[in-house]
PDB file of C-alpha atoms in Angstrom:
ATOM      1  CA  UNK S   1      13.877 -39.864  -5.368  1.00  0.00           C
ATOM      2  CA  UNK S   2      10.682 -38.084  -4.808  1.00  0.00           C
ATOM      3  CA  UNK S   3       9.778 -36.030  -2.157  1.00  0.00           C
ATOM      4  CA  UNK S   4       6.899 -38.027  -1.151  1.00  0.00           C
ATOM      5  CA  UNK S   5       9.032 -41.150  -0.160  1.00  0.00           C
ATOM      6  CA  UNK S   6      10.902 -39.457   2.537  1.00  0.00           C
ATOM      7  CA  UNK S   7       8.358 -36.982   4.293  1.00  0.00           C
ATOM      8  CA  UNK S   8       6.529 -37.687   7.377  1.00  0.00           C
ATOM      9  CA  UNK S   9       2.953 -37.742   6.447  1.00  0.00           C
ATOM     10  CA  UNK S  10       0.082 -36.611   8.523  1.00  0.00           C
ATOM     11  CA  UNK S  11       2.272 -33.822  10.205  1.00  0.00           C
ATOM     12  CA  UNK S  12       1.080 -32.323  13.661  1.00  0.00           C
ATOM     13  CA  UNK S  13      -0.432 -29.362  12.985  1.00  0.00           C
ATOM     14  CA  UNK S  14      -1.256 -26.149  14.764  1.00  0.00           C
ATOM     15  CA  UNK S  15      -4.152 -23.848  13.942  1.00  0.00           C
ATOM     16  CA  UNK S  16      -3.400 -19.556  13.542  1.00  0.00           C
ATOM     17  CA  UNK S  17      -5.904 -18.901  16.581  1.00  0.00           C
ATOM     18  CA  UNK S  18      -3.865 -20.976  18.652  1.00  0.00           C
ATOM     19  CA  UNK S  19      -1.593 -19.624  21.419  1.00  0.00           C
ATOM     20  CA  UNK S  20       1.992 -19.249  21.423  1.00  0.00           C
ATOM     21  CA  UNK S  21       2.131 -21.283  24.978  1.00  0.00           C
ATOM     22  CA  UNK S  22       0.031 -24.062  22.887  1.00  0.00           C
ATOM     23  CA  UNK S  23       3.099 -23.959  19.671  1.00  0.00           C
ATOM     24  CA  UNK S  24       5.854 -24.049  22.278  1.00  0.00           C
ATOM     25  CA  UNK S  25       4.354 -26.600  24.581  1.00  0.00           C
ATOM     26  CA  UNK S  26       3.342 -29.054  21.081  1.00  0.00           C
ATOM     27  CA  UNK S  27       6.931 -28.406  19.917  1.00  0.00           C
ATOM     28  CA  UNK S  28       8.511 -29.559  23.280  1.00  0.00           C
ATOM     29  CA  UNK S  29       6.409 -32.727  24.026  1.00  0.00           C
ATOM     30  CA  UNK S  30       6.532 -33.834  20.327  1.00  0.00           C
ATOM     31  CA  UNK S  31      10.575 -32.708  19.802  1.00  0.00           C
ATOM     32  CA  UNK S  32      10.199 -30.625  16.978  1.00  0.00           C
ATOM     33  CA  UNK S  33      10.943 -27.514  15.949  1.00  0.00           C
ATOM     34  CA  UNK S  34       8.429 -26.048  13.555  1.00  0.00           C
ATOM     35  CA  UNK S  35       4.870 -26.493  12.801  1.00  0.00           C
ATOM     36  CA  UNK S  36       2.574 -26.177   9.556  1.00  0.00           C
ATOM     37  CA  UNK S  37      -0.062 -23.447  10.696  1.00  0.00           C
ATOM     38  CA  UNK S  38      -3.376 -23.784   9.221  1.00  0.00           C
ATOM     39  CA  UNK S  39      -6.336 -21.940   9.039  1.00  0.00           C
ATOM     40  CA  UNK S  40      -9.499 -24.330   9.181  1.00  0.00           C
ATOM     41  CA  UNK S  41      -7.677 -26.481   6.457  1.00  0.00           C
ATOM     42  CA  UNK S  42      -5.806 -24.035   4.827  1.00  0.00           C
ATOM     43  CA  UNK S  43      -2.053 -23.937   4.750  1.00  0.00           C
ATOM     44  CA  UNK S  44      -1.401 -20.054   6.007  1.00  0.00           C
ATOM     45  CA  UNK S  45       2.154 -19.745   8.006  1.00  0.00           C
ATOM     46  CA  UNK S  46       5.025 -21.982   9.863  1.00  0.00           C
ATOM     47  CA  UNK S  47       5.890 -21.320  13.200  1.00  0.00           C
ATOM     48  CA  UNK S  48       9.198 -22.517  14.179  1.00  0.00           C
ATOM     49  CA  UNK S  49      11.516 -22.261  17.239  1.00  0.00           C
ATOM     50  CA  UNK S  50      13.533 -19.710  15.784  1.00  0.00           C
ATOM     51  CA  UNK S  51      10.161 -17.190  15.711  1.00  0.00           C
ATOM     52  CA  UNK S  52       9.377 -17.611  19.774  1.00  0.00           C
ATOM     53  CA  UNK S  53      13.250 -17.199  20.340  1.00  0.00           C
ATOM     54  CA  UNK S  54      12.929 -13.792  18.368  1.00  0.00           C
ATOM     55  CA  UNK S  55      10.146 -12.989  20.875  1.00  0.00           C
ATOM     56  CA  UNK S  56      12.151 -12.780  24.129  1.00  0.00           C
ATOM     57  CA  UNK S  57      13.649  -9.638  23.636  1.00  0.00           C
ATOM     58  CA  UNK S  58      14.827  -8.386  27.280  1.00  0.00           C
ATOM     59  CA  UNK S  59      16.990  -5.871  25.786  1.00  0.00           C
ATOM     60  CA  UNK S  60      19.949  -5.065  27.446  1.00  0.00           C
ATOM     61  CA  UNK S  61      21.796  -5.771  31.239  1.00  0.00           C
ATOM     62  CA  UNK S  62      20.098  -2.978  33.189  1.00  0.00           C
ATOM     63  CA  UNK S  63      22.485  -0.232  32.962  1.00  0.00           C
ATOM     64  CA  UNK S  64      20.655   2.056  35.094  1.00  0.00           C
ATOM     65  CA  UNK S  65      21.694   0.409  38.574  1.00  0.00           C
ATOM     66  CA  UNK S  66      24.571   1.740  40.236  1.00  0.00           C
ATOM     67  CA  UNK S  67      25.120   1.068  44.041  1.00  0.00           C
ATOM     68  CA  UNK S  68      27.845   2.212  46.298  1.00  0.00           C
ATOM     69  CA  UNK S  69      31.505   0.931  46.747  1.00  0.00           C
ATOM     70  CA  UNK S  70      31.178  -1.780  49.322  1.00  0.00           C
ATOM     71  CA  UNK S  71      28.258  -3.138  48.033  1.00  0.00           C
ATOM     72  CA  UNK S  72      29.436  -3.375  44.360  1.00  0.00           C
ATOM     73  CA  UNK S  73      30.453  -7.057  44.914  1.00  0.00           C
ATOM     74  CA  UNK S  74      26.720  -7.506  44.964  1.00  0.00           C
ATOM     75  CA  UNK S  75      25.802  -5.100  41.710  1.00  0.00           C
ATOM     76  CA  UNK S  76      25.838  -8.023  39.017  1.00  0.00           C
ATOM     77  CA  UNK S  77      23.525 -10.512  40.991  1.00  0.00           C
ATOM     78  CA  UNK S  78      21.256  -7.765  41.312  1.00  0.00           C
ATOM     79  CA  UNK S  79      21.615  -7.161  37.509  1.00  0.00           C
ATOM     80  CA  UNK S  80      21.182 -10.646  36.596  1.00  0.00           C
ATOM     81  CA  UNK S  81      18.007 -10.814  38.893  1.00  0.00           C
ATOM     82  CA  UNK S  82      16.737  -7.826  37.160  1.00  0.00           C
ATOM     83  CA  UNK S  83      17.062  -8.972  33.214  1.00  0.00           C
ATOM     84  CA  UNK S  84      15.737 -12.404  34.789  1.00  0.00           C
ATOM     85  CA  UNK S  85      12.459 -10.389  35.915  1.00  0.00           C
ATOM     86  CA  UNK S  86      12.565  -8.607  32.534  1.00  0.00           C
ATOM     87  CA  UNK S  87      12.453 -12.564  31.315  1.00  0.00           C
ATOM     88  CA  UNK S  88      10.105 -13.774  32.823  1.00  0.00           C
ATOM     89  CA  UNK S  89       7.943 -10.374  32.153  1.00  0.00           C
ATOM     90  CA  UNK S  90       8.248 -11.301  28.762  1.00  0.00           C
ATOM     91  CA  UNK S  91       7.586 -14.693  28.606  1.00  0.00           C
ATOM     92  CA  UNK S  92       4.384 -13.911  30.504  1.00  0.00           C
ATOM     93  CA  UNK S  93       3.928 -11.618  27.771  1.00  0.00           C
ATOM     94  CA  UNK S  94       4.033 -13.635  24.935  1.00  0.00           C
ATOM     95  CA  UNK S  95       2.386 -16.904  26.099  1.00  0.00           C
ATOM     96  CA  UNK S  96      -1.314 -15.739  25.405  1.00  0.00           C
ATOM     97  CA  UNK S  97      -0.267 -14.442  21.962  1.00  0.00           C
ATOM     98  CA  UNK S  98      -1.874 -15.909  18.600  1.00  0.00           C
ATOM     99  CA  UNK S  99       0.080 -18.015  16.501  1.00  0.00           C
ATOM    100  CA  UNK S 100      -0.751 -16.247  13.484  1.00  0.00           C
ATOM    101  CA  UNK S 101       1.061 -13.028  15.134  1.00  0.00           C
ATOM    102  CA  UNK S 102       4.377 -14.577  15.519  1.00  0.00           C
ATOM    103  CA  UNK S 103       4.649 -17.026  12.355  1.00  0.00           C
ATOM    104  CA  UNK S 104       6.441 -17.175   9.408  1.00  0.00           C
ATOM    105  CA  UNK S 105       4.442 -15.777   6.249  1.00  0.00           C
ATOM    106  CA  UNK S 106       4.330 -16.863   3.671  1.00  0.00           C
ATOM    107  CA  UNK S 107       4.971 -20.608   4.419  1.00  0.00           C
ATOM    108  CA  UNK S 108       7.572 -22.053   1.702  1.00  0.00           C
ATOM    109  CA  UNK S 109       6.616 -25.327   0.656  1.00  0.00           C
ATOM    110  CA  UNK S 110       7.394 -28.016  -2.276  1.00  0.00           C
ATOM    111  CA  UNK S 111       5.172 -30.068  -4.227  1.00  0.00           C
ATOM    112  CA  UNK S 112       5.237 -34.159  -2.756  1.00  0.00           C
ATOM    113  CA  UNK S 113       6.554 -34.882  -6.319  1.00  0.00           C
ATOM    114  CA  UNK S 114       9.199 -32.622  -6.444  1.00  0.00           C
ATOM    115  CA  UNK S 115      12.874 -34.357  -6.448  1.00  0.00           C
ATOM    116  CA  UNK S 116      14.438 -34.596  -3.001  1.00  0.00           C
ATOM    117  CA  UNK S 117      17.531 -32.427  -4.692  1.00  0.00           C
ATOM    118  CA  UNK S 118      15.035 -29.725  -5.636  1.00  0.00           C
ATOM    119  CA  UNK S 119      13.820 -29.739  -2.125  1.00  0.00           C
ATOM    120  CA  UNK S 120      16.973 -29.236  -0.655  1.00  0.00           C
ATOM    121  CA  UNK S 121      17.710 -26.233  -3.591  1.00  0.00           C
ATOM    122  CA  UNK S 122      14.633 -24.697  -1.770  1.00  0.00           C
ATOM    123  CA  UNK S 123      15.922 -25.061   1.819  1.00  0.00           C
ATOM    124  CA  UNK S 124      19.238 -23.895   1.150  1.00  0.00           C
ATOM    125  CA  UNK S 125      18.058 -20.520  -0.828  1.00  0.00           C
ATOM    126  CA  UNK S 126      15.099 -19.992   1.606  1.00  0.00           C
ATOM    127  CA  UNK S 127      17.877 -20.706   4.938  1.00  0.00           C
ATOM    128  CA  UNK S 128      14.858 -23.122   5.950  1.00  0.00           C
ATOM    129  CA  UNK S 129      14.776 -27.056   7.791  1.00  0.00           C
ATOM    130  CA  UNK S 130      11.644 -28.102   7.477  1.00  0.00           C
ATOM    131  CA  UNK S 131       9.362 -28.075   4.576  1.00  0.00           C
ATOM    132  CA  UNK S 132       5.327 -28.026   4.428  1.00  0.00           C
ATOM    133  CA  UNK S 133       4.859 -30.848   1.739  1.00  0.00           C
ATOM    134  CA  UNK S 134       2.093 -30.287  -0.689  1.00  0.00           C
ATOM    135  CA  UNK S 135      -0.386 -32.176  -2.776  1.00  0.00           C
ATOM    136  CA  UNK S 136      -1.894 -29.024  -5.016  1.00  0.00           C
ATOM    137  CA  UNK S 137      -3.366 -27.073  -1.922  1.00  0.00           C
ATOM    138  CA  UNK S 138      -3.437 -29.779   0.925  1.00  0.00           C
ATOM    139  CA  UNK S 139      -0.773 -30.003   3.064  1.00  0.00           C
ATOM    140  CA  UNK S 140      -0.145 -33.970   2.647  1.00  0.00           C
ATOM    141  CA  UNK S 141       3.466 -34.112   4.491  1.00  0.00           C
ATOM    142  CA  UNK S 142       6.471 -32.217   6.114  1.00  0.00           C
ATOM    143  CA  UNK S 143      10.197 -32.775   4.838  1.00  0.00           C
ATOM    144  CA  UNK S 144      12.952 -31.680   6.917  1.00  0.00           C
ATOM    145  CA  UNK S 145      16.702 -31.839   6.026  1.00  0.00           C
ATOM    146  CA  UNK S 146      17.015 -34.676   8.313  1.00  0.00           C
ATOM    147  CA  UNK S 147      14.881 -36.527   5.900  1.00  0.00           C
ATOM    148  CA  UNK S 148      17.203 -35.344   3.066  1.00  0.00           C
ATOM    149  CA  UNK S 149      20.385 -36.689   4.493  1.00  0.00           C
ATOM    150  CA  UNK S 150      18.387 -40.577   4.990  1.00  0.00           C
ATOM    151  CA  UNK S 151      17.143 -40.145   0.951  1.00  0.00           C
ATOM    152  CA  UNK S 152      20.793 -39.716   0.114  1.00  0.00           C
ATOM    153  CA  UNK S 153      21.674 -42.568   2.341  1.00  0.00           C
ATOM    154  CA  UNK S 154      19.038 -44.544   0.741  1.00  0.00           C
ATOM    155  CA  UNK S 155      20.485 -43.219  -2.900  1.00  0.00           C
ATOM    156  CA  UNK S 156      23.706 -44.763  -1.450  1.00  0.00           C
ATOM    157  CA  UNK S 157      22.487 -48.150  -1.238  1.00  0.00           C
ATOM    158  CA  UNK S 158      21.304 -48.170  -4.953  1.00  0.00           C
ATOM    159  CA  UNK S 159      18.074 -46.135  -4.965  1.00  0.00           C
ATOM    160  CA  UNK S 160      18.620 -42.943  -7.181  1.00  0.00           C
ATOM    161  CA  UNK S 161      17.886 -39.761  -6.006  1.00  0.00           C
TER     162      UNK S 161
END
């Protein structure tokens, strides 16, 4: 079974002059975790869910907060309200940041006429769940492992992988 029977064509797309609020808020709405980044109509990154977690970097509980006997009952709230500040500091942070800073380069992709085995060879060796599909240099498609598991369903039924 080919690649191209089990993609999702036409594959929402974000642009690498886009903003990281923009990724996040397409991802959400759309309940995805990864998008094809393009520049004009060329394939150039993927940004995924895992690359805006690895933004949020707080570092760690404020260690640098000490308050007196009585009032330690108090000390981890204050703690927690601190690293939640430190949150929030960075999330303000990041939002107006480009795609292109934060995404996955180079984008790993597989042909539309590559076997469905060979893309999941690729996803396994690349630690990857989502696949730009590709027709020569257009991005035609998106393959995820999702999509895998229902072509070996299919294969199940009497189509052949």
């Amino acid at each position: 079974m080919k690649v191209s029977e089990i993609m999702t064509t036409g594959p929402l797309v974000i642009q690498a002059d886009a903003t990281v609020s923009e990724a996040a808020r397409m991802m959400r709405e759309n309940h995805i975790g990864g998008l094809p980044v393009l520049d004009g109509t060329r394939l150039v990154g993927m940004v995924t869910d895992s690359d805006l977690l690895s933004l949020l970097s707080t570092g760690d509980l404020s260690d640098d907060l000490w308050l007196p006997s009585p009032l330690e009952i108090i000390e981890v709230p204050i703690r927690e309200f601190i690293n939640w500040e430190k949150t929030r500091g960075a999330l303000r942070d990041i939002s107006g940041m480009k795609v292109r800073e934060v995404m996955s380069v180079p984008a790993i992709t597989v042909d539309q006429e590559a076997e469905i085995s060979e893309a999941a060879a690729v996803m396994l060796r690349e630690k990857v769940v989502r696949l730009p599909v590709m027709d020569k240099r257009n991005l035609v498609g998106i393959v995820t492992r999702s999509d895998i598991v229902q072509g070996i369903g299919k294969a199940g039924e009497g189509e052949t992988i």
